[in-house]
Every structure is written in structure tokens, then in C-alpha cells.
Amino acid sequence: MIRRLAIIGVGLIGGSLALSLRRSGAVEEVIGCGRSAENLERAQALGVIDRGCHDPAEAAAGADLVVICVPLRAMRGVFAALEHAVEPGTVVTDAGSVKGSVVEDARAVFGTPPPWLVPGHPIAGTENSGVEAAFAELYDRRRVILTPTPQNPQDAVERVAAMWRAAGAQVVRMEADHHDEVLAATSHLPHALAYALVDALAGWDDRQEIFEYAAGGFRDFTRIASSDPAMWRDICTANRDHLVAALRRYQQDLGRLTDALAAGDDEQVLRVFENAQEARAGFLRLLEGRS
Amino acid sequence: MIRRLAIIGVGLIGGSLALSLRRSGAVEEVIGCGRSAENLERAQALGVIDRGCHDPAEAAAGADLVVICVPLRAMRGVFAALEHAVEPGTVVTDAGSVKGSVVEDARAVFGTPPPWLVPGHPIAGTENSGVEAAFAELYDRRRVILTPTPQNPQDAVERVAAMWRAAGAQVVRMEADHHDEVLAATSHLPHALAYALVDALAGWDDRQEIFEYAAGGFRDFTRIASSDPAMWRDICTANRDHLVAALRRYQQDLGRLTDALAAGDDEQVLRVFENAQEARAGFLRLLEGRS
């Protein structure tokens, strides 16, 4: 049981965490911290938080657990605000989509990452942002990846893991750099591709007709291009090296497919499509096996 | 009212058309034509067709309207089978995703495309195939593009348009080549990108983990990569020139985004993402305005 939980940044991610922990009776009191008084009032009205404040240090005071759910670009500022405010026994985690940059931010502020900071990343989200988009089921059967530092005592990691399990998630551990490599492929690359496609089509002469005659497949394919642009700029630039590598690699694969199509090597086109369909069927079995 | 409708190829597209016309009471009798006796029996059991046969000429005999819903590679064979079977007053249309190749097939078989053949393309579908996947609502508020030939009398075009409107769709007309250019961007390109992505990731060393840590965004983004590979090989090769051009153009745009990211031009990355998000919001407004 978490007596007092502090959520720094009350949007989709932090708000859904609070709602899911309330649902399972795993938390007594939720303090929300954010810059916008209006957003904190909305969060309180929605039953997401019990009270709000603007200062991370104030929110962390007396909390057992602090979860930082701010955009990556705001991480360093929150760390600085927490530096002298984290009390003995308090554990802090974050929900940033890139873990190498979070550890770098911690190094920049603290020198050595503090033992009480356990980096983490819930693999969940929707294309919507803000506390109004929060819902208690967001983490059900989803993965949360923790990337503990060498400084973390085992029990700090376990307390963060227990919180995410209470929120409905399955917790795994990974090296931060490996996390960033895997997520570059599976999340950051698709987002970049979808943004690039919609941006590209919007620049073509017949864009009006292109969107006019797009159907359900296009809507699904481009859904992630409705995600918050500044947040995704942060994610992509924070994971720059892995994402650039993934993009270059994908471009080579796509170039080969294009060349095969242009050259009339229709067997090769079919092989790529068949292989993809089969791999996606395996992915769906994996998802189903989990739920 | 259609007294007798012949559906050549009873799958998702043809089956859904029959169901939607039955729903609106716009058809009296539906004849299904296909190679598989088992599939025809299933279609009959599901109430999609009244009776089945294996010969397109037999199916077309006495029909007011014939709709060819076979894969593009089978189009020419069906045209050949129909050549001497289409009776005066019968109108034939197709549902092929590429229109230039259909007209080419018609030229190959008939010399000049016959007046009774009105090429068309319903912009609808799911990643599923087969008559079991058919449903009456597939065409509700969807677009159907007709690409009449110079040989088509106005009333033949109007009869096909009336059929699609009775199925719930909105009908527009377009030049065949322009149709293929627009659909290359909006449908064939996204399919190629999704197939290429899943194929690429399946070849990476950590593919097991990549799929393990993929989330909802990835599932949506790659949904179209579950579509029938042979059908999409047909579509992509039938629309080879336009699709190769779209792929090359997209690769340039993606290369520019990658270069910007690699060079640390984060403002440019943000501009692409913002532009895409805004364009997609416009696309969604377009969709909503229609329903």
C-alpha cells in the first residue's frame, strides 16, 4: 500500500497511473504537481488527485513514492527541484520513453545517479494527451520496463515494480541502452515514419484528394501521427543515435523493396509481404498470449 | 431495384456488397460465382448469395448487373469468360484497386473496352479476407470511385453508381490514371511501408524483444501488414509506376527527416511532426464531416 503518491506531471500517463492504483486500492493519497492550476483543478475534479501544487519539492515532501511523468525536456528541471527535497525512505521513478537521456539528466544534476531514483518506462499510451484522456485500464497487461542503475538498492526497485503491478502492468528489467535500442525500433521508428508520411502527403499537389480518398487503413496507419509533436520531438531527439540508425536501416530495406518493384521482381515483393504478414501474426499471438 | 445480381468472386468485397444491397432491399436475387464449391456453400449458408456456380458466363446469364470482385491477376480471365456471355442490357463493373490495369486487361481481351464494362473501385476494406469477413456496413459512407471509359453510355455508369449508393456509398468519378496516382499515395504506399517495416524488424537480431515490447501504436501502424500478401503483390505490381514514384518521393522526405535528426536540427524535426499532426487533424475532420 502506498500511503502518499506524488505525481509530477498529471497528464495521460500520470493520471492513468493514479486512477489504476485507486482502482486496486493500492494508494491512500495522491498529490499532483504541475504548472497549470487549471489542469490540477481538472485532475482533482476528475478524482485523479486529492490535491495539487506547483512545486515538485513540495509534492515530494512526505511521499513514499514520487513518479515523474513530465516530457523528457522537463526531466532535468524536476530532478534539480527534487535534489534536496527527497526524504529518506522516498523512492522516485519516472515514465520517460527514453532511458539513456534520463540517466544522463540525473548525472548532470546529481553527479552520480542517486540510489532513490529508479528509471522506468511504461509501454502504454494513446495518441491523446492530457488528464482528460487518462483512464484506469491503460496499464492492464502492458509491459513496464525498469532500467535500474548500479546505485539502486534492490528494495527501491522492488517498490517501483510493486506499484506498476498494482496498476495492472507486467514489470521487466533491462539495460537502459538496450531499452532505447528496442524502443527505437518498435515505437520511435513507427512514429517517425507516420509523421513523415502525413507530412509528405500534405506537401503533394493533390493532397486534398489524397486525404479525401483515404480509408480506414490509412487512418489506422497514421493514428500515431496525431500524437503530441513536441513530446515526440523530445523522444526522438533524446534517442537520436538509436533512432537514426533504425531509420537508416529501414530506408535500406525500403529501398530494396522499391528496387525490386521497379525491376519487376514481383516474387521478391511477394516474399517481403508474406514474411511481414507471418511476422505480424506471430506478434498478435504474442499479444493474445499475454491477455 | 436489381432483379438479378451476379457477384464474380465472393469474398469480403463482393460478399459485403451483396449483404448491403439485401439490407436496403435493392436486390432480388444474388448469384455467386467462384472456383471453390466450399466457399460458395459458405456464402449461401451465410445468406450472402442465393445460389452459386463456377462459370462467370453462367453467372452473368440473365443478370442485370455483374460485379467482378476477383484479385487483379484474375481479371483478364474473367473478362475472357464474359466476352460472349454478356446479354444486351447487362452492365458489368469491377472492384479492382487499380484501374489502369483493369482497362489494360479489357483492351487485351476485347480490343476496345466494351460499352457495358464500367470500371470502379470501392475505397473500403479491412485487413481480413473471405466471405466470413463480409458485413453489410462495409460501404456505409465510404467512397466509390468510378472511372468510366469513353465507350460507356451514361445510363450504364448511372446504374453502377445507383447500385453503390444503395449499398451506402458515395460515388465519385475520376480518370483511371488519376485514380491510380491518388490511391498509390493513400493506400498502396502505406501498405508497402507497413509490410516493409514488419519485414525489416523481423530480420533484426533482437526481433523477439522488438515484438515483445511493441504496444498499441505499433499494432495499429502495422494492421495493414496483415492484409493478404498475394492480393497486395497484385495491387502493387499493377500500379507499379505510380507506386514506385510515391515510394521514391517518400524516401526522399524520410531521408530529409533522418538527416535533420542526425544533424541536430530539432526545429526541423518539430516542424515535420507539427505539420503532420495538423494535416491528420484536417483529414479526421474530413472523415467526420462525411458521417
mmCIF file with all atom_site columns, C-alpha atoms in Angstrom, chain A residues 173-286:
data_model
loop_
_atom_site.group_PDB
_atom_site.id
_atom_site.type_symbol
_atom_site.label_atom_id
_atom_site.label_alt_id
_atom_site.label_comp_id
_atom_site.label_asym_id
_atom_site.label_entity_id
_atom_site.label_seq_id
_atom_site.pdbx_PDB_ins_code
_atom_site.Cartn_x
_atom_site.Cartn_y
_atom_site.Cartn_z
_atom_site.occupancy
_atom_site.B_iso_or_equiv
_atom_site.pdbx_formal_charge
_atom_site.auth_seq_id
_atom_site.auth_comp_id
_atom_site.auth_asym_id
_atom_site.auth_atom_id
_atom_site.pdbx_PDB_model_num
ATOM 1   C CA . ARG A 1 173 ? 14.152  -5.148  -16.210 1.00 0.00 ? 173 ARG A CA 1
ATOM 2   C CA . MET A 1 174 ? 16.565  -4.139  -18.913 1.00 0.00 ? 174 MET A CA 1
ATOM 3   C CA . GLU A 1 175 ? 19.757  -2.171  -19.507 1.00 0.00 ? 175 GLU A CA 1
ATOM 4   C CA . ALA A 1 176 ? 18.918  1.453   -20.316 1.00 0.00 ? 176 ALA A CA 1
ATOM 5   C CA . ASP A 1 177 ? 20.805  1.406   -23.616 1.00 0.00 ? 177 ASP A CA 1
ATOM 6   C CA . HIS A 1 178 ? 19.165  -1.830  -24.717 1.00 0.00 ? 178 HIS A CA 1
ATOM 7   C CA . HIS A 1 179 ? 15.764  -0.405  -23.818 1.00 0.00 ? 179 HIS A CA 1
ATOM 8   C CA . ASP A 1 180 ? 16.469  2.584   -26.045 1.00 0.00 ? 180 ASP A CA 1
ATOM 9   C CA . GLU A 1 181 ? 17.558  0.364   -28.924 1.00 0.00 ? 181 GLU A CA 1
ATOM 10  C CA . VAL A 1 182 ? 14.450  -1.830  -28.729 1.00 0.00 ? 182 VAL A CA 1
ATOM 11  C CA . LEU A 1 183 ? 12.070  1.109   -28.338 1.00 0.00 ? 183 LEU A CA 1
ATOM 12  C CA . ALA A 1 184 ? 13.718  2.924   -31.250 1.00 0.00 ? 184 ALA A CA 1
ATOM 13  C CA . ALA A 1 185 ? 12.616  0.050   -33.490 1.00 0.00 ? 185 ALA A CA 1
ATOM 14  C CA . THR A 1 186 ? 9.225   -0.649  -32.070 1.00 0.00 ? 186 THR A CA 1
ATOM 15  C CA . SER A 1 187 ? 7.900   2.771   -31.132 1.00 0.00 ? 187 SER A CA 1
ATOM 16  C CA . HIS A 1 188 ? 10.077  5.713   -32.172 1.00 0.00 ? 188 HIS A CA 1
ATOM 17  C CA . LEU A 1 189 ? 10.665  4.465   -35.729 1.00 0.00 ? 189 LEU A CA 1
ATOM 18  C CA . PRO A 1 190 ? 6.946   3.892   -36.469 1.00 0.00 ? 190 PRO A CA 1
ATOM 19  C CA . HIS A 1 191 ? 6.121   7.342   -35.093 1.00 0.00 ? 191 HIS A CA 1
ATOM 20  C CA . ALA A 1 192 ? 8.782   8.952   -37.284 1.00 0.00 ? 192 ALA A CA 1
ATOM 21  C CA . LEU A 1 193 ? 7.520   7.026   -40.340 1.00 0.00 ? 193 LEU A CA 1
ATOM 22  C CA . ALA A 1 194 ? 3.908   8.011   -39.734 1.00 0.00 ? 194 ALA A CA 1
ATOM 23  C CA . TYR A 1 195 ? 4.752   11.683  -39.158 1.00 0.00 ? 195 TYR A CA 1
ATOM 24  C CA . ALA A 1 196 ? 6.961   11.656  -42.259 1.00 0.00 ? 196 ALA A CA 1
ATOM 25  C CA . LEU A 1 197 ? 4.211   10.086  -44.378 1.00 0.00 ? 197 LEU A CA 1
ATOM 26  C CA . VAL A 1 198 ? 1.471   12.516  -43.411 1.00 0.00 ? 198 VAL A CA 1
ATOM 27  C CA . ASP A 1 199 ? 3.882   15.444  -43.729 1.00 0.00 ? 199 ASP A CA 1
ATOM 28  C CA . ALA A 1 200 ? 4.973   14.199  -47.141 1.00 0.00 ? 200 ALA A CA 1
ATOM 29  C CA . LEU A 1 201 ? 1.443   13.672  -48.461 1.00 0.00 ? 201 LEU A CA 1
ATOM 30  C CA . ALA A 1 202 ? 0.374   17.067  -47.119 1.00 0.00 ? 202 ALA A CA 1
ATOM 31  C CA . GLY A 1 203 ? 3.046   18.572  -49.360 1.00 0.00 ? 203 GLY A CA 1
ATOM 32  C CA . TRP A 1 204 ? 1.984   16.773  -52.546 1.00 0.00 ? 204 TRP A CA 1
ATOM 33  C CA . ASP A 1 205 ? -0.002  18.676  -55.140 1.00 0.00 ? 205 ASP A CA 1
ATOM 34  C CA . ASP A 1 206 ? -3.113  16.548  -54.899 1.00 0.00 ? 206 ASP A CA 1
ATOM 35  C CA . ARG A 1 207 ? -3.131  16.455  -51.082 1.00 0.00 ? 207 ARG A CA 1
ATOM 36  C CA . GLN A 1 208 ? -6.784  17.447  -50.942 1.00 0.00 ? 208 GLN A CA 1
ATOM 37  C CA . GLU A 1 209 ? -7.783  14.401  -52.966 1.00 0.00 ? 209 GLU A CA 1
ATOM 38  C CA . ILE A 1 210 ? -5.277  12.159  -51.225 1.00 0.00 ? 210 ILE A CA 1
ATOM 39  C CA . PHE A 1 211 ? -6.929  12.730  -47.864 1.00 0.00 ? 211 PHE A CA 1
ATOM 40  C CA . GLU A 1 212 ? -10.374 12.713  -49.457 1.00 0.00 ? 212 GLU A CA 1
ATOM 41  C CA . TYR A 1 213 ? -9.902  9.163   -50.725 1.00 0.00 ? 213 TYR A CA 1
ATOM 42  C CA . ALA A 1 214 ? -8.037  7.736   -47.771 1.00 0.00 ? 214 ALA A CA 1
ATOM 43  C CA . ALA A 1 215 ? -9.802  4.925   -45.949 1.00 0.00 ? 215 ALA A CA 1
ATOM 44  C CA . GLY A 1 216 ? -9.663  3.027   -42.681 1.00 0.00 ? 216 GLY A CA 1
ATOM 45  C CA . GLY A 1 217 ? -6.243  1.532   -43.336 1.00 0.00 ? 217 GLY A CA 1
ATOM 46  C CA . PHE A 1 218 ? -4.767  4.991   -43.716 1.00 0.00 ? 218 PHE A CA 1
ATOM 47  C CA . ARG A 1 219 ? -6.495  6.174   -40.554 1.00 0.00 ? 219 ARG A CA 1
ATOM 48  C CA . ASP A 1 220 ? -5.010  3.323   -38.511 1.00 0.00 ? 220 ASP A CA 1
ATOM 49  C CA . PHE A 1 221 ? -1.620  3.644   -40.135 1.00 0.00 ? 221 PHE A CA 1
ATOM 50  C CA . THR A 1 222 ? -1.384  7.339   -39.355 1.00 0.00 ? 222 THR A CA 1
ATOM 51  C CA . ARG A 1 223 ? -3.061  7.354   -35.931 1.00 0.00 ? 223 ARG A CA 1
ATOM 52  C CA . ILE A 1 224 ? 0.269   7.811   -34.158 1.00 0.00 ? 224 ILE A CA 1
ATOM 53  C CA . ALA A 1 225 ? 0.885   10.938  -36.260 1.00 0.00 ? 225 ALA A CA 1
ATOM 54  C CA . SER A 1 226 ? -1.801  12.581  -34.110 1.00 0.00 ? 226 SER A CA 1
ATOM 55  C CA . SER A 1 227 ? 0.445   12.281  -31.056 1.00 0.00 ? 227 SER A CA 1
ATOM 56  C CA . ASP A 1 228 ? 1.816   15.427  -29.436 1.00 0.00 ? 228 ASP A CA 1
ATOM 57  C CA . PRO A 1 229 ? 4.545   16.784  -31.766 1.00 0.00 ? 229 PRO A CA 1
ATOM 58  C CA . ALA A 1 230 ? 6.702   18.461  -29.096 1.00 0.00 ? 230 ALA A CA 1
ATOM 59  C CA . MET A 1 231 ? 6.643   15.353  -26.912 1.00 0.00 ? 231 MET A CA 1
ATOM 60  C CA . TRP A 1 232 ? 7.730   13.222  -29.849 1.00 0.00 ? 232 TRP A CA 1
ATOM 61  C CA . ARG A 1 233 ? 10.385  15.690  -30.914 1.00 0.00 ? 233 ARG A CA 1
ATOM 62  C CA . ASP A 1 234 ? 11.750  15.270  -27.376 1.00 0.00 ? 234 ASP A CA 1
ATOM 63  C CA . ILE A 1 235 ? 11.622  11.483  -27.562 1.00 0.00 ? 235 ILE A CA 1
ATOM 64  C CA . CYS A 1 236 ? 13.200  11.297  -30.999 1.00 0.00 ? 236 CYS A CA 1
ATOM 65  C CA . THR A 1 237 ? 15.989  13.717  -30.186 1.00 0.00 ? 237 THR A CA 1
ATOM 66  C CA . ALA A 1 238 ? 16.622  12.102  -26.782 1.00 0.00 ? 238 ALA A CA 1
ATOM 67  C CA . ASN A 1 239 ? 17.060  8.767   -28.568 1.00 0.00 ? 239 ASN A CA 1
ATOM 68  C CA . ARG A 1 240 ? 18.771  10.316  -31.576 1.00 0.00 ? 240 ARG A CA 1
ATOM 69  C CA . ASP A 1 241 ? 21.544  7.779   -32.223 1.00 0.00 ? 241 ASP A CA 1
ATOM 70  C CA . HIS A 1 242 ? 19.423  4.641   -31.989 1.00 0.00 ? 242 HIS A CA 1
ATOM 71  C CA . LEU A 1 243 ? 16.595  6.206   -33.969 1.00 0.00 ? 243 LEU A CA 1
ATOM 72  C CA . VAL A 1 244 ? 18.834  7.498   -36.742 1.00 0.00 ? 244 VAL A CA 1
ATOM 73  C CA . ALA A 1 245 ? 20.347  4.007   -37.011 1.00 0.00 ? 245 ALA A CA 1
ATOM 74  C CA . ALA A 1 246 ? 16.880  2.430   -37.169 1.00 0.00 ? 246 ALA A CA 1
ATOM 75  C CA . LEU A 1 247 ? 15.727  4.960   -39.775 1.00 0.00 ? 247 LEU A CA 1
ATOM 76  C CA . ARG A 1 248 ? 18.776  4.370   -41.969 1.00 0.00 ? 248 ARG A CA 1
ATOM 77  C CA . ARG A 1 249 ? 18.354  0.639   -41.704 1.00 0.00 ? 249 ARG A CA 1
ATOM 78  C CA . TYR A 1 250 ? 14.672  0.844   -42.578 1.00 0.00 ? 250 TYR A CA 1
ATOM 79  C CA . GLN A 1 251 ? 15.452  3.099   -45.529 1.00 0.00 ? 251 GLN A CA 1
ATOM 80  C CA . GLN A 1 252 ? 17.802  0.456   -46.886 1.00 0.00 ? 252 GLN A CA 1
ATOM 81  C CA . ASP A 1 253 ? 15.126  -2.223  -46.549 1.00 0.00 ? 253 ASP A CA 1
ATOM 82  C CA . LEU A 1 254 ? 12.539  0.039   -48.147 1.00 0.00 ? 254 LEU A CA 1
ATOM 83  C CA . GLY A 1 255 ? 14.975  0.910   -50.927 1.00 0.00 ? 255 GLY A CA 1
ATOM 84  C CA . ARG A 1 256 ? 15.448  -2.796  -51.682 1.00 0.00 ? 256 ARG A CA 1
ATOM 85  C CA . LEU A 1 257 ? 11.686  -3.316  -51.833 1.00 0.00 ? 257 LEU A CA 1
ATOM 86  C CA . THR A 1 258 ? 11.300  -0.304  -54.115 1.00 0.00 ? 258 THR A CA 1
ATOM 87  C CA . ASP A 1 259 ? 14.104  -1.528  -56.380 1.00 0.00 ? 259 ASP A CA 1
ATOM 88  C CA . ALA A 1 260 ? 12.550  -5.000  -56.573 1.00 0.00 ? 260 ALA A CA 1
ATOM 89  C CA . LEU A 1 261 ? 9.196   -3.492  -57.501 1.00 0.00 ? 261 LEU A CA 1
ATOM 90  C CA . ALA A 1 262 ? 10.756  -1.162  -60.064 1.00 0.00 ? 262 ALA A CA 1
ATOM 91  C CA . ALA A 1 263 ? 12.735  -4.024  -61.602 1.00 0.00 ? 263 ALA A CA 1
ATOM 92  C CA . GLY A 1 264 ? 9.712   -6.287  -61.907 1.00 0.00 ? 264 GLY A CA 1
ATOM 93  C CA . ASP A 1 265 ? 10.983  -8.755  -59.296 1.00 0.00 ? 265 ASP A CA 1
ATOM 94  C CA . ASP A 1 266 ? 7.440   -9.483  -58.156 1.00 0.00 ? 266 ASP A CA 1
ATOM 95  C CA . GLU A 1 267 ? 8.490   -12.684 -56.395 1.00 0.00 ? 267 GLU A CA 1
ATOM 96  C CA . GLN A 1 268 ? 10.677  -10.626 -54.078 1.00 0.00 ? 268 GLN A CA 1
ATOM 97  C CA . VAL A 1 269 ? 7.798   -8.211  -53.427 1.00 0.00 ? 269 VAL A CA 1
ATOM 98  C CA . LEU A 1 270 ? 5.615   -11.179 -52.502 1.00 0.00 ? 270 LEU A CA 1
ATOM 99  C CA . ARG A 1 271 ? 8.321   -12.610 -50.219 1.00 0.00 ? 271 ARG A CA 1
ATOM 100 C CA . VAL A 1 272 ? 8.537   -9.342  -48.273 1.00 0.00 ? 272 VAL A CA 1
ATOM 101 C CA . PHE A 1 273 ? 4.747   -9.129  -47.922 1.00 0.00 ? 273 PHE A CA 1
ATOM 102 C CA . GLU A 1 274 ? 4.422   -12.791 -46.879 1.00 0.00 ? 274 GLU A CA 1
ATOM 103 C CA . ASN A 1 275 ? 7.227   -12.537 -44.394 1.00 0.00 ? 275 ASN A CA 1
ATOM 104 C CA . ALA A 1 276 ? 5.677   -9.412  -42.882 1.00 0.00 ? 276 ALA A CA 1
ATOM 105 C CA . GLN A 1 277 ? 2.220   -10.934 -42.643 1.00 0.00 ? 277 GLN A CA 1
ATOM 106 C CA . GLU A 1 278 ? 3.628   -14.007 -40.947 1.00 0.00 ? 278 GLU A CA 1
ATOM 107 C CA . ALA A 1 279 ? 5.732   -11.963 -38.507 1.00 0.00 ? 279 ALA A CA 1
ATOM 108 C CA . ARG A 1 280 ? 2.736   -9.816  -37.600 1.00 0.00 ? 280 ARG A CA 1
ATOM 109 C CA . ALA A 1 281 ? 0.630   -12.929 -36.979 1.00 0.00 ? 281 ALA A CA 1
ATOM 110 C CA . GLY A 1 282 ? 3.337   -14.045 -34.548 1.00 0.00 ? 282 GLY A CA 1
ATOM 111 C CA . PHE A 1 283 ? 3.230   -10.624 -32.887 1.00 0.00 ? 283 PHE A CA 1
ATOM 112 C CA . LEU A 1 284 ? -0.547  -10.866 -32.467 1.00 0.00 ? 284 LEU A CA 1
ATOM 113 C CA . ARG A 1 285 ? -0.215  -14.344 -30.929 1.00 0.00 ? 285 ARG A CA 1
ATOM 114 C CA . LEU A 1 286 ? 2.300   -12.852 -28.501 1.00 0.00 ? 286 LEU A CA 1
#
